[in-house]
Amino acid sequence: DVKVTQSSRYLVKRTGEKVFLECVQDMDHENMFWYRQDPGLGLRLIYFSYDVKMKEKGDIPEGYSVSREKKERFSLILESASTNQTSMYLCASSGSGTGSLNEQFFGPGTRLTVL
Amino acid sequence: AQRVTQPEKLLSVFKGAPVELKCNYSYSGSPELFWYVQYSRQRLQLLLRHISRESIKGFTADLNKGETSFHLKKPFAQEEDSAMYYCALRGGTSYGKLTFGQGTILTVHP
């Protein structure tokens, strides 16, 4: 079974703090993704990575950065948290190839509140 | 640019009634379409993909390229179908990147 884990289920931070969200997958997947999930807006892609040290911007990268130093770990960084970054953050991973090989598997999510 | 639209934010039906969750997309090439589901307190998971042409938990979805739609259907809804449903699209060479719709919350009443 694919396992995608996220470091925290709930996180409360103050405006201006630097925030790290960690994601780890155990299936040797090449691709990893960070989304935020907001009611009425669905899932929006923040950043993704297709290999170690490789990253690409998604649809809403502003205010975020990422790091992928090891294949199994993908970190999302909020350099200076703001209240409009209060959201549910989902990490996902997938293999390369076609068909079921590239199914995205999701972590349980981290609910971040910025006060 | 690719876009996925789910026009219904909320959908309520009674147990045993048919249900259809709408999904429309815009994409210039040949997309792959998916439905993902998130049950209460569970993680988001794949329900079905159009290329499989299979029925999962009684749900089916047909890709209609003429109408650019991928509606999810079930003839007889069950209470355990209550969940958040997302339609998603994957374009060509995009490292598996998905574009999601806004989501539809389905509630099946007893």
mmCIF file of N, CA and C in Angstrom, chain A residues 7 9 11 14 17 23 33 41 45 47 50 53-54 56 60 68-69 71 81-82 93 98 110 113:
data_model
loop_
_atom_site.group_PDB
_atom_site.id
_atom_site.type_symbol
_atom_site.label_atom_id
_atom_site.label_comp_id
_atom_site.label_asym_id
_atom_site.label_seq_id
_atom_site.Cartn_x
_atom_site.Cartn_y
_atom_site.Cartn_z
ATOM 1 N N SER A 7 3.698 15.695 8.136
ATOM 2 C CA SER A 7 4.295 15.814 9.469
ATOM 3 C C SER A 7 3.297 16.208 10.547
ATOM 4 N N ARG A 9 -1.044 17.062 11.493
ATOM 5 C CA ARG A 9 -2.446 17.144 11.072
ATOM 6 C C ARG A 9 -2.992 18.553 11.276
ATOM 7 N N LEU A 11 -1.822 22.642 12.595
ATOM 8 C CA LEU A 11 -0.707 23.542 12.892
ATOM 9 C C LEU A 11 -1.279 24.940 13.068
ATOM 10 N N ARG A 14 1.760 32.072 13.799
ATOM 11 C CA ARG A 14 1.469 33.505 13.831
ATOM 12 C C ARG A 14 1.929 34.163 12.536
ATOM 13 N N GLU A 17 5.621 34.247 10.744
ATOM 14 C CA GLU A 17 6.475 33.099 11.068
ATOM 15 C C GLU A 17 6.842 32.337 9.808
ATOM 16 N N CYS A 23 6.376 16.295 3.845
ATOM 17 C CA CYS A 23 5.641 15.185 3.242
ATOM 18 C C CYS A 23 6.647 14.089 2.892
ATOM 19 N N PHE A 33 3.672 16.476 -5.150
ATOM 20 C CA PHE A 33 2.846 17.664 -5.367
ATOM 21 C C PHE A 33 2.413 18.264 -4.029
ATOM 22 N N LEU A 41 -13.261 26.383 -3.855
ATOM 23 C CA LEU A 41 -12.153 26.588 -4.804
ATOM 24 C C LEU A 41 -11.510 25.261 -5.206
ATOM 25 N N LEU A 45 -2.999 23.637 -7.242
ATOM 26 C CA LEU A 45 -1.613 23.182 -7.190
ATOM 27 C C LEU A 45 -0.680 24.350 -6.864
ATOM 28 N N TYR A 47 3.011 23.821 -5.941
ATOM 29 C CA TYR A 47 4.278 23.445 -6.564
ATOM 30 C C TYR A 47 4.268 21.944 -6.784
ATOM 31 N N TYR A 50 9.359 16.749 -10.047
ATOM 32 C CA TYR A 50 9.403 15.517 -10.829
ATOM 33 C C TYR A 50 10.706 14.746 -10.629
ATOM 34 N N LYS A 53 15.641 17.679 -6.319
ATOM 35 C CA LYS A 53 16.131 19.029 -6.595
ATOM 36 C C LYS A 53 15.442 19.718 -7.771
ATOM 37 N N MET A 54 14.461 19.073 -8.380
ATOM 38 C CA MET A 54 13.728 19.696 -9.484
ATOM 39 C C MET A 54 12.361 20.130 -8.976
ATOM 40 N N GLU A 56 8.745 22.747 -10.018
ATOM 41 C CA GLU A 56 8.057 23.622 -10.975
ATOM 42 C C GLU A 56 6.897 24.304 -10.265
ATOM 43 N N ILE A 60 -0.632 28.486 -8.064
ATOM 44 C CA ILE A 60 -0.632 29.535 -7.034
ATOM 45 C C ILE A 60 0.651 29.479 -6.199
ATOM 46 N N ARG A 68 13.219 19.723 -2.331
ATOM 47 C CA ARG A 68 13.231 18.264 -2.475
ATOM 48 C C ARG A 68 14.684 17.809 -2.556
ATOM 49 N N GLU A 69 15.238 17.505 -1.416
ATOM 50 C CA GLU A 69 16.627 17.070 -1.309
ATOM 51 C C GLU A 69 16.754 15.553 -1.420
ATOM 52 N N LYS A 71 14.479 11.859 -2.580
ATOM 53 C CA LYS A 71 13.363 11.445 -3.430
ATOM 54 C C LYS A 71 12.077 11.276 -2.631
ATOM 55 N N ALA A 81 4.440 33.608 6.972
ATOM 56 C CA ALA A 81 3.031 33.209 6.914
ATOM 57 C C ALA A 81 2.100 34.416 7.023
ATOM 58 N N SER A 82 1.023 34.338 6.263
ATOM 59 C CA SER A 82 -0.004 35.377 6.320
ATOM 60 C C SER A 82 -1.361 34.720 6.541
ATOM 61 N N SER A 93 1.743 12.063 -4.218
ATOM 62 C CA SER A 93 2.865 11.551 -4.996
ATOM 63 C C SER A 93 2.338 10.616 -6.072
ATOM 64 N N THR A 98 2.294 5.656 -17.724
ATOM 65 C CA THR A 98 0.894 5.853 -18.101
ATOM 66 C C THR A 98 -0.013 4.943 -17.295
ATOM 67 N N THR A 110 -2.698 18.660 6.149
ATOM 68 C CA THR A 110 -2.322 19.477 7.307
ATOM 69 C C THR A 110 -3.206 20.711 7.309
ATOM 70 N N THR A 113 -3.538 26.998 10.432
ATOM 71 C CA THR A 113 -4.213 28.243 10.804
ATOM 72 C C THR A 113 -3.150 29.281 11.105
#
